[in-house]
Amino acid sequence: MNDFSLRQEAQVYGKYFLHKLPNEQTIEIYAQTNPHKTSSASSNDQKIIHFALHHPWSIGFLDAAQALVKSDSELRKRLYFMFAILESRPEYCSLFLPTKRNWLYLFFIFYSGARSVFKAFFGILLLKIITRHGNS
Amino acid sequence: MEILDYVVIGSGCTGAMAAQTLVESGVHVTLLDAGADESKYSSIIPDKDYLSIRETEQEQHRYLIGDKGEGIAWGGIKTGEHLTPARKHILKWVENLLPIESNTFFPMESLAYGGLGCAWGLGCCQFSDVELNAVGLNKFDMQNAYNIVANRIGICGAQDDASPYTIGELKDFQSAPAMDRNHRLLYQNYQKKQKTFAKNGFYMGRPGLALLTQAQDNRKAYAYKDMDFYSDNDESAYRPWITINRLKKENNFQYINGLLILKFKEQTDHIDIHALEIETNTIKIFHCKKLILAPGVLGSARIVLRSFEEQHKTLPILTNAYSYIPCLQPAMFGKEAEKNKLGFAQLSIFHNENGNNMDVAMGSIYSYQSLMLFRIIKEAPLNFADARIIMRYLMSGILIMGLHHPETKSATKYVELIHDANSITGDKLKINYVLDDIEKNKISAREKKFKSHLRALGAYAIKSINPGSGSSIHYAGSLPMETSGNLFTTLPNGKLAGTKNVFIADGSGFNYLPAKSLTWSLMANAHLTALNSLKNE
């Protein structure tokens, strides 16, 4: 069902976090660590991943929804692997280390939290549609 | 047939201490061990601080998350999940060679060179007189043994409100390491509320740690590199293999690894030790005059149950109830990462509930930095991308409290060795560990008290994470210490009842399990047991 290679998958997930393509080394590490190897993805999981890879705009919504309703899903697992890999790359480490606050920091915290909740609502609807209607 | 003089089983903290005592007394000692080692990652970790590594090292992903991503734990929270790739060897061979059947007990055992001591959090506490009495240990002997072990391993600490529970009466100790900003703030708040805390039976202070803050015996002083979960480069943190490496230079010591000890049989003038050679899967038999078992409580239970060949025998078991509680200290939000940091506990908080130094609960407080963001991000009910933005602000204000509760025996906590045709050893340990409602309620009430006192210091608990019984990695009590001489008990001198020359140097004899850090007491007891084994009683 999944016609994406590990490397293509790495590009999609990397872009979700970075808003740009991750570098070649990051893609290579994702392929090496291969989160699929311990997978027992259900057919619903496969449908969701298939949709996410073909519609990268949906990843934030699906991730937010599954954080609430199925936090151990296969999509979240693969995103989690990419998160850990990006965190262990010196090029991206500044995105993961503690950041100094400015006077707007509370606004950023609440805005990001509220955005995730909003995404979750839309994502739950999307999950229902995907799991009912199958491929893309 | 070669008959060895003294054989010690296991290279963990207790085996190392027993072996050192014996070697120093001049007798010939052989240490038999599985000895799983790690060289893949330890050799590539640079001698730099954590932040410099993160900012500059291209190969960091190898030791931070592992070549095959083995440091990325996904799924439910399990015992030992926090182990980093460079520490994963602690679990090598365990699943195959030490099988366990249980849905109520989730222990961590090790066949590593240095045993569980390779991942020891270094916490050092002396048991109070009443605790020692409940455990079954002599307070005068133990006081002396605490000092001897402290001299060997190097302990740092401070004289403060917590010292009666940590370094106790220890005279010779190094100064405590510097605290990071997060802990300094918490401790300043405690000092303002000291009296109220004392009235409620709560005491906070610096933990005793088996960590050098000044160089000693070719080991360097702690350099605040915050790489404590990955590397032992400076040997400032005590690990049992430091002792074994030194003993290897002595003429009256030999170390043999690659062995899993199965059982022993006492003959008229010697003891046969049956060992499985791990690589070849063949049985080897060693002979000795005196045998000191220190493979850990579950390991000793297996060996003794096989040796006495009694069917369907159950043995008691103790483990501290444990949970860890992530807290947020808002005053620290949005502070930049600190370069010089310590990965070990920086503050301890004790609750002397009854005011009698018995059933004292202990919380150890850590900062969160070098275990990386990805390990905690999955706990947030948010999408990973937004959670990352939030967590970067919160991270400097995260404190983790590991909370241990004291534990007593009951009929619903036991181990049994059962037949298993699929196991290499032909058996497996079946463990049942069920707390009754009174115990559960006590734990829950105590946890609430700890949380409310942390809240009073400006640290707010987010949740309690309970990985299940066994996750404290503190085990005791399977061969209880008593004078009856019944089989499956330990005599007060450490001798296994029903034998002439077999001694137990790990925590199997402990009749009660205080919540305090256990390892110093285990090592002191191992030293005393080794001394007793030298006597011809």
XYZ file of C-alpha atoms in Angstrom:
673
model
C 0.000 0.000 0.000
C 2.835 2.382 0.871
C 4.606 3.254 -2.364
C 7.006 5.660 -0.614
C 10.555 4.572 0.086
C 12.101 5.184 3.496
C 14.072 8.060 2.021
C 10.978 9.719 0.550
C 9.206 9.243 3.854
C 12.128 10.903 5.646
C 11.809 13.913 3.335
C 8.100 14.323 4.071
C 8.451 13.953 7.843
C 11.565 16.104 7.950
C 9.803 18.860 6.071
C 6.932 18.702 8.557
C 9.313 19.646 11.371
C 11.731 21.925 9.526
C 9.481 23.522 6.866
C 12.234 22.604 4.419
C 13.804 19.379 3.229
C 16.179 17.790 5.737
C 19.767 17.307 4.647
C 21.044 14.133 3.026
C 22.628 12.773 6.219
C 19.371 13.047 8.128
C 17.555 11.165 5.405
C 20.250 8.490 5.455
C 20.018 8.079 9.249
C 16.237 7.735 9.036
C 16.665 4.995 6.462
C 19.240 3.247 8.654
C 17.254 3.370 11.884
C 14.196 2.267 9.917
C 11.234 2.662 12.250
C 9.292 0.156 10.078
C 11.330 -2.754 11.357
C 9.392 -3.067 14.599
C 6.060 -2.138 13.027
C 2.795 -3.904 13.417
C 0.775 -1.294 11.546
C -2.940 -2.018 11.399
C -4.831 -1.426 8.162
C -6.149 1.854 9.591
C -2.593 2.906 10.433
C -1.543 2.101 6.882
C -4.392 4.134 5.438
C -3.478 7.109 7.626
C 0.216 6.942 6.706
C -0.637 6.575 3.034
C -2.841 9.656 3.229
C -0.283 11.644 5.197
C 2.519 10.896 2.745
C 0.395 11.870 -0.242
C -0.985 14.970 1.497
C 1.835 16.353 3.670
C -0.323 19.366 4.673
C -2.430 16.922 6.735
C 0.388 15.657 8.967
C 0.047 18.387 11.604
C -3.687 17.683 11.891
C -3.309 13.908 12.036
C -0.426 14.148 14.505
C -2.408 16.470 16.789
C -5.509 14.282 16.623
C -3.628 11.073 17.284
C -1.769 12.667 20.205
C -5.186 12.763 21.869
C -6.920 9.664 20.567
C -4.144 7.197 19.705
C -0.816 8.509 20.857
C 1.006 5.249 20.063
C -0.083 5.170 16.405
C 2.276 4.133 13.624
C 2.313 7.619 12.101
C 3.265 9.142 15.467
C 5.973 6.530 15.885
C 7.563 7.432 12.552
C 7.312 11.142 13.291
C 8.857 10.457 16.692
C 11.827 8.718 15.091
C 12.334 11.669 12.771
C 12.054 14.035 15.740
C 14.789 12.116 17.613
C 17.028 12.014 14.544
C 16.687 15.738 13.861
C 17.399 16.430 17.525
C 20.659 14.520 17.268
C 21.923 16.459 14.238
C 24.226 19.403 14.992
C 22.693 21.371 12.083
C 19.288 21.353 13.768
C 20.155 21.130 17.461
C 19.319 24.790 18.090
C 15.692 23.932 17.304
C 15.598 21.513 20.217
C 17.687 23.120 22.953
C 16.100 25.344 25.611
C 15.376 28.784 24.259
C 15.664 32.114 26.010
C 12.346 33.757 26.676
C 11.296 37.192 25.514
C 8.301 39.111 26.811
C 6.074 37.295 24.309
C 6.995 33.798 25.426
C 3.739 33.118 27.260
C 1.864 34.115 24.126
C 3.925 31.634 22.054
C 3.222 28.860 24.550
C -0.526 29.445 24.593
C -0.690 30.058 20.843
C 1.147 26.796 20.081
C -1.032 24.864 22.535
C -4.242 26.346 21.148
C -3.094 25.684 17.590
C -2.497 22.042 18.431
C -5.962 21.740 19.957
C -7.532 23.335 16.884
C -5.580 20.993 14.634
C -6.682 18.056 16.741
C -10.394 18.854 16.184
C -9.957 19.031 12.440
C -7.608 16.036 12.553
C -10.178 13.848 14.301
C -12.647 14.530 11.493
C -9.952 13.789 8.964
C -9.065 10.524 10.708
C -12.697 9.423 10.537
C -12.888 10.181 6.829
C -9.600 8.437 6.059
C -10.361 5.296 8.028
C -13.871 5.057 6.509
C -13.003 5.754 2.912
C -9.591 4.152 2.574
C -6.899 5.251 0.148
C -6.166 8.942 -0.396
C 40.916 -31.379 39.985
C 41.759 -27.790 40.828
C 40.007 -26.502 43.939
C 39.832 -22.722 44.038
C 39.945 -21.004 47.433
C 37.292 -18.300 47.301
C 34.878 -17.854 44.419
C 32.730 -14.744 44.113
C 29.811 -14.789 41.676
C 28.949 -11.499 39.949
C 30.851 -8.291 39.232
C 28.198 -5.823 40.395
C 28.535 -3.499 43.382
C 28.252 -6.303 45.964
C 30.501 -8.762 44.127
C 33.156 -6.080 43.660
C 33.112 -5.121 47.355
C 33.193 -8.739 48.567
C 36.050 -9.522 46.178
C 38.048 -6.478 47.285
C 37.679 -7.392 50.968
C 38.835 -10.948 50.297
C 41.739 -9.904 48.064
C 42.922 -7.359 50.634
C 42.890 -10.084 53.306
C 45.367 -12.052 51.199
C 43.321 -15.100 50.168
C 43.072 -16.260 46.542
C 39.891 -15.060 44.877
C 38.280 -16.034 41.570
C 35.416 -13.940 40.283
C 33.054 -15.741 37.900
C 30.927 -13.487 35.770
C 28.932 -13.201 32.568
C 30.684 -9.890 31.954
C 28.825 -8.442 28.962
C 30.844 -5.455 27.838
C 30.325 -2.378 25.675
C 32.884 -1.008 23.257
C 30.859 0.035 20.214
C 29.756 3.393 21.546
C 31.956 4.130 24.555
C 34.992 4.398 22.286
C 33.445 7.045 20.024
C 31.998 9.368 22.676
C 34.199 12.470 22.719
C 35.548 13.853 25.951
C 33.433 17.010 25.704
C 30.465 18.502 27.472
C 26.952 17.672 26.329
C 26.147 21.037 24.753
C 29.402 21.184 22.800
C 28.721 17.705 21.503
C 25.208 18.675 20.477
C 26.427 21.764 18.647
C 29.422 20.313 16.849
C 29.661 16.524 16.659
C 28.545 14.969 13.373
C 28.539 11.448 14.806
C 26.464 12.272 17.884
C 23.388 10.443 16.627
C 25.319 7.172 16.957
C 25.657 7.355 20.739
C 22.664 9.571 21.494
C 20.049 7.481 19.688
C 22.047 4.459 18.473
C 23.082 3.169 15.043
C 19.804 1.293 14.711
C 17.732 3.731 16.726
C 17.921 1.419 19.755
C 17.938 4.441 22.081
C 14.562 5.573 20.761
C 11.989 3.870 22.959
C 8.452 3.828 21.618
C 5.374 2.404 23.313
C 4.473 2.050 26.984
C 6.820 3.059 29.766
C 9.025 0.155 30.773
C 11.745 -0.492 33.325
C 15.110 0.517 31.903
C 13.616 2.553 29.090
C 15.880 5.475 29.936
C 19.027 3.470 29.117
C 21.030 5.169 26.390
C 22.742 3.157 23.615
C 26.055 3.189 25.478
C 24.325 1.646 28.514
C 22.134 -0.873 26.688
C 24.758 -3.601 27.149
C 23.505 -3.781 30.727
C 20.587 -5.788 29.344
C 22.640 -7.978 26.995
C 21.772 -11.723 27.229
C 19.224 -11.042 29.969
C 16.105 -11.898 27.987
C 17.488 -15.270 26.897
C 19.440 -16.307 29.958
C 17.332 -14.871 32.774
C 13.738 -15.415 31.620
C 10.928 -14.179 33.806
C 7.205 -14.794 33.679
C 5.132 -12.123 35.337
C 2.451 -9.599 34.617
C 2.846 -7.846 37.956
C 6.611 -7.420 38.245
C 8.965 -5.760 35.748
C 12.520 -5.978 37.056
C 15.813 -5.020 35.515
C 18.658 -7.529 35.807
C 22.088 -7.402 34.310
C 24.822 -9.726 33.118
C 27.144 -6.818 32.338
C 30.699 -6.325 33.524
C 29.865 -4.250 36.597
C 26.242 -5.442 36.679
C 23.479 -2.980 37.449
C 26.204 -0.785 38.960
C 26.923 0.397 35.392
C 23.671 2.365 35.495
C 23.625 3.169 39.204
C 22.367 6.680 39.954
C 25.153 6.869 42.626
C 22.749 7.706 45.489
C 24.277 6.886 48.880
C 22.237 6.705 52.080
C 22.953 5.199 55.455
C 20.091 3.268 57.000
C 18.978 4.486 60.432
C 19.434 2.214 63.465
C 15.786 1.184 63.414
C 15.941 0.486 59.684
C 19.103 -1.605 60.109
C 17.366 -3.539 62.856
C 14.334 -4.176 60.641
C 16.598 -5.248 57.769
C 18.416 -7.670 60.099
C 21.809 -5.935 60.160
C 24.015 -5.042 63.123
C 24.294 -1.253 63.478
C 27.838 -1.236 64.935
C 29.248 -3.523 62.262
C 27.445 -1.586 59.558
C 28.741 1.785 60.761
C 32.291 0.555 60.373
C 31.500 -1.055 57.016
C 29.898 2.160 55.709
C 33.177 3.989 56.398
C 35.318 1.339 54.709
C 33.149 1.271 51.587
C 33.045 5.093 51.463
C 36.847 5.184 51.485
C 36.968 2.721 48.619
C 34.389 4.277 46.317
C 34.586 7.968 47.254
C 31.417 9.668 48.466
C 30.430 13.322 48.280
C 27.705 15.025 50.251
C 26.919 17.872 52.619
C 25.982 18.501 56.225
C 22.438 19.785 55.940
C 18.871 18.869 56.876
C 19.046 15.711 54.786
C 22.403 14.443 56.024
C 20.912 12.275 58.826
C 19.258 10.342 55.970
C 22.107 10.472 53.462
C 25.732 10.456 54.632
C 24.672 9.924 58.267
C 27.659 9.737 60.575
C 30.228 9.541 57.782
C 33.181 11.778 58.649
C 35.312 11.521 55.550
C 33.423 12.724 52.513
C 34.031 15.114 49.625
C 32.045 18.295 49.109
C 28.798 18.055 47.152
C 28.896 19.090 43.490
C 27.606 22.523 42.512
C 23.878 22.693 41.826
C 22.430 23.998 38.592
C 20.105 27.046 38.545
C 16.971 24.935 38.675
C 17.988 23.192 41.890
C 19.487 26.301 43.440
C 16.125 28.041 43.136
C 14.239 25.086 44.576
C 16.676 24.832 47.475
C 16.487 28.580 48.190
C 12.704 28.247 48.398
C 13.094 25.286 50.745
C 15.379 27.250 53.048
C 12.662 29.874 53.414
C 10.110 27.211 54.401
C 12.403 24.933 56.349
C 10.459 25.157 59.610
C 7.088 24.332 58.068
C 8.634 21.427 56.209
C 10.275 20.098 59.382
C 6.948 20.348 61.200
C 5.465 18.087 58.501
C 8.393 15.670 58.665
C 9.961 16.766 55.334
C 13.696 17.414 54.999
C 15.583 18.508 51.904
C 19.293 18.597 51.203
C 22.139 17.415 49.032
C 22.210 13.695 48.320
C 25.163 11.504 49.144
C 26.657 10.429 45.826
C 29.391 7.957 44.918
C 30.968 10.732 42.870
C 34.357 12.379 43.202
C 34.413 16.150 43.322
C 38.173 15.963 43.990
C 40.537 13.597 42.205
C 41.304 10.389 44.070
C 43.157 7.134 43.235
C 43.734 8.021 39.565
C 40.076 8.921 39.160
C 39.377 12.496 38.054
C 37.170 15.068 39.763
C 33.719 15.501 38.246
C 33.905 17.972 35.349
C 30.190 18.857 34.921
C 30.049 17.594 31.345
C 26.477 16.346 31.797
C 27.297 13.154 29.888
C 26.528 10.911 32.859
C 23.922 8.842 31.014
C 26.370 8.062 28.217
C 29.937 7.887 29.395
C 32.236 7.175 32.347
C 35.257 8.795 30.707
C 36.718 10.393 33.837
C 35.805 7.599 36.242
C 34.614 10.294 38.634
C 31.372 8.343 39.048
C 31.971 5.065 40.856
C 31.305 1.940 38.813
C 32.060 -1.578 40.103
C 34.286 -2.360 37.119
C 36.701 0.278 38.439
C 37.272 -1.990 41.447
C 37.480 -5.166 39.352
C 39.942 -3.546 36.926
C 42.177 -2.736 39.908
C 41.832 -6.195 41.422
C 42.922 -7.729 38.116
C 46.373 -6.310 38.780
C 46.675 -8.305 42.035
C 48.378 -11.710 42.066
C 45.738 -13.303 44.271
C 42.813 -12.419 42.006
C 41.543 -13.878 38.759
C 38.532 -12.905 36.700
C 36.753 -15.372 34.418
C 33.905 -14.099 32.253
C 31.464 -15.538 29.729
C 29.721 -17.656 32.368
C 26.211 -17.926 33.711
C 26.265 -19.662 37.087
C 23.471 -22.223 37.314
C 23.821 -23.974 40.665
C 26.209 -25.315 43.278
C 26.537 -28.591 45.118
C 28.371 -28.925 48.420
C 30.621 -31.989 48.666
C 32.441 -33.042 51.819
C 35.557 -30.962 51.237
C 34.611 -28.594 48.439
C 31.782 -27.019 46.458
C 31.004 -27.801 42.803
C 29.833 -24.805 40.800
C 27.911 -25.548 37.613
C 28.271 -22.806 35.030
C 26.954 -22.388 31.524
C 29.564 -21.124 29.097
C 27.503 -18.531 27.277
C 29.278 -18.638 23.930
C 29.410 -22.415 23.521
C 26.306 -23.282 25.531
C 28.246 -25.990 27.364
C 28.400 -26.775 31.062
C 31.626 -26.134 32.944
C 32.230 -27.203 36.516
C 34.441 -25.244 38.905
C 35.415 -26.366 42.391
C 36.043 -24.138 45.371
C 36.372 -24.121 49.131
C 34.139 -21.137 49.776
C 31.487 -19.595 47.573
C 30.182 -16.047 47.849
C 27.037 -15.402 45.826
C 26.540 -11.828 44.630
C 24.616 -12.108 41.352
C 21.776 -9.909 42.619
C 18.659 -10.936 44.496
C 16.845 -12.583 41.603
C 20.066 -14.256 40.459
C 20.721 -15.686 43.917
C 17.122 -16.904 44.107
C 17.562 -18.817 40.843
C 20.881 -20.362 41.894
C 19.677 -21.388 45.365
C 16.349 -22.775 44.132
C 18.156 -24.893 41.525
C 20.780 -26.025 44.040
C 18.348 -27.189 46.728
C 16.109 -28.839 44.134
C 12.923 -28.350 46.123
C 9.842 -28.466 43.907
C 7.272 -25.656 43.945
C 9.176 -23.669 46.563
C 8.263 -19.988 46.672
C 10.582 -17.336 48.073
C 9.585 -13.888 49.300
C 10.675 -10.809 47.350
C 10.750 -7.089 48.085
C 10.990 -4.092 45.820
C 10.356 -0.421 46.567
C 7.253 1.020 44.996
C 8.530 3.684 42.622
C 7.142 6.445 40.495
C 8.657 9.403 38.810
C 7.030 12.741 38.822
C 7.902 15.395 36.245
C 7.455 18.892 37.705
C 7.543 22.362 36.217
C 9.216 25.261 37.964
C 7.727 28.261 36.098
C 10.317 30.712 37.411
C 12.877 28.845 35.291
C 10.928 28.854 32.010
C 12.749 30.397 29.077
C 16.246 30.177 30.547
C 19.017 29.170 28.188
C 20.713 25.789 28.471
C 23.478 25.582 31.072
C 26.837 24.285 29.950
C 28.148 22.974 33.263
C 25.588 20.577 34.559
C 25.193 17.378 36.505
C 23.042 14.463 35.341
C 22.781 12.834 38.777
C 20.335 13.764 41.545
C 21.126 17.201 42.963
C 18.646 17.328 45.806
C 16.986 14.715 47.982
C 13.793 15.117 49.930
C 12.876 12.760 52.756
C 9.579 12.282 54.526
C 10.003 10.971 58.056
C 6.296 10.328 58.378
C 6.224 8.918 61.895
C 9.183 10.875 63.250
C 10.919 7.650 64.265
C 13.276 7.217 61.281
C 11.337 4.162 60.145
C 9.391 3.997 56.880
C 11.102 7.142 55.614
C 10.188 7.826 51.969
C 12.735 9.378 49.628
C 12.491 11.607 46.593
C 15.527 12.242 44.381
C 15.381 15.351 42.233
C 17.026 15.699 38.823
C 17.145 18.322 36.110
C 16.188 17.327 32.615
C 18.568 18.117 29.812
C 20.948 15.457 28.568
C 18.305 12.773 28.050
C 17.090 14.990 25.193
C 13.720 16.432 24.344
C 12.455 13.481 22.326
C 12.161 11.242 25.410
C 9.597 13.490 27.072
C 7.859 14.954 24.033
C 5.737 11.848 23.567
C 4.106 12.482 26.953
C 2.638 15.783 25.728
C -0.941 15.511 24.343
C 0.026 17.773 21.434
C 1.336 17.331 17.933
C 5.116 16.961 17.961
C 5.766 20.158 15.996
C 3.886 22.442 18.397
C 5.029 20.476 21.439
C 8.624 21.168 20.403
C 8.042 24.927 20.434
C 6.423 24.805 23.866
C 8.921 22.408 25.400
C 11.886 24.578 24.424
C 10.523 27.259 26.735
C 9.605 24.832 29.502
C 12.667 22.596 29.396
C 14.893 24.637 31.715
C 12.140 24.512 34.321
C 11.643 20.747 34.259
C 12.539 18.794 37.360
C 12.034 15.063 37.698
C 11.485 13.559 41.114
C 12.035 9.812 41.472
C 10.015 8.734 44.502
C 10.791 5.549 46.433
C 8.513 4.076 49.092
C 9.573 1.694 51.883
C 8.498 -1.917 51.509
C 7.658 -4.877 53.737
C 7.001 -8.541 52.999
C 3.638 -10.096 52.307
C 2.271 -13.406 51.061
C 1.353 -11.892 47.693
C 4.960 -10.994 46.824
C 6.947 -14.073 45.843
C 9.174 -15.754 43.268
C 9.124 -19.344 42.116
C 11.323 -21.282 39.704
C 9.240 -23.144 37.154
C 10.115 -25.529 34.350
C 10.421 -23.987 30.893
C 11.423 -26.214 28.008
C 12.092 -23.178 25.792
C 14.608 -21.620 28.138
C 18.332 -22.290 27.735
C 18.531 -23.047 31.447
C 15.386 -25.194 31.345
C 13.555 -22.956 33.779
C 12.300 -19.450 34.398
C 11.397 -17.303 37.374
C 7.707 -16.777 37.913
C 7.109 -13.647 39.953
C 3.953 -12.469 41.600
C 3.942 -8.990 43.148
C 0.624 -7.636 44.320
C 0.172 -4.748 46.735
C -2.927 -4.764 48.920
C -5.321 -1.817 49.111
C -3.811 -0.512 52.362
C -0.355 -0.385 50.770
C -1.697 1.264 47.613
C -3.543 3.895 49.635
C -0.443 4.637 51.705
C 1.647 5.084 48.555
C -0.933 7.324 46.969
C -1.289 9.468 50.122
C 2.479 9.795 50.450
C 2.806 10.774 46.793
C 0.211 13.505 47.268
C 2.151 14.870 50.250
C 5.381 14.999 48.254
C 3.627 16.778 45.404
C 2.028 19.346 47.702
C 5.382 20.082 49.353
C 7.062 20.527 45.989
C 4.232 22.839 45.020
C 4.970 24.900 48.119
C 8.502 25.300 46.727
C 7.244 26.503 43.336
C 7.558 23.190 41.463
C 4.284 21.870 40.065
C 3.851 18.151 39.382
C 2.430 17.458 35.915
C 1.728 13.771 36.365
C 2.928 10.611 38.113
C 4.455 7.926 35.968
C 4.479 4.462 37.476
C 6.381 1.932 35.372
C 5.186 -0.924 37.627
C 6.569 -3.046 40.484
C 10.241 -3.810 39.994
C 11.020 -0.542 38.242
C 12.829 0.863 41.292
C 15.624 -1.637 40.504
C 15.869 -2.194 44.272
C 15.319 -5.857 45.161
C 15.738 -7.738 48.419
C 14.495 -10.358 50.795
C 14.364 -13.646 48.844
C 16.536 -15.516 51.392
C 15.552 -13.699 54.586
C 18.060 -13.269 57.361
C 17.129 -15.248 60.460
C 18.687 -17.484 63.089
C 16.360 -20.480 62.546
C 18.744 -22.268 60.193
C 15.837 -23.216 57.908
C 16.613 -23.859 54.262
C 16.187 -20.824 52.012
C 17.203 -18.394 54.746
C 20.453 -16.565 55.456
C 22.158 -16.650 58.834
C 23.127 -13.282 60.383
C 26.755 -13.812 59.322
C 25.667 -14.045 55.684
C 25.991 -17.822 55.425
C 23.266 -19.585 53.473
C 21.426 -21.825 55.964
C 21.840 -25.528 55.218
C 25.343 -25.056 53.795
C 28.809 -25.051 55.322
C 30.618 -22.685 53.011
C 28.154 -20.760 50.861
C 27.598 -17.087 51.635
C 25.153 -14.518 50.268
C 26.652 -11.064 49.712
C 23.781 -9.335 47.893
C 20.504 -8.038 49.347
C 18.765 -11.430 49.458
C 18.946 -11.497 53.261
C 17.328 -8.093 53.838
C 14.035 -8.505 55.712
C 12.824 -4.981 55.031
C 13.516 -2.548 52.225
C 13.934 1.091 53.256
C 13.064 3.618 50.559
C 16.505 5.189 50.732
C 19.182 4.595 48.113
C 20.216 1.039 48.778
C 23.561 0.393 47.164
C 25.914 1.734 49.849
C 24.200 -0.505 52.418
C 24.377 -3.467 50.038
C 28.094 -2.905 49.559
C 28.691 -2.510 53.304
C 26.825 -5.778 53.906
C 28.851 -7.487 51.142
C 32.051 -6.367 52.860
C 30.830 -7.799 56.204
C 29.767 -11.059 54.575
C 33.180 -11.401 52.926
C 34.841 -10.839 56.311
C 32.598 -13.498 57.853
C 33.459 -15.945 55.084
C 37.111 -15.637 56.099
C 36.297 -16.990 59.556
C 36.068 -20.748 60.023
C 32.635 -20.798 61.633
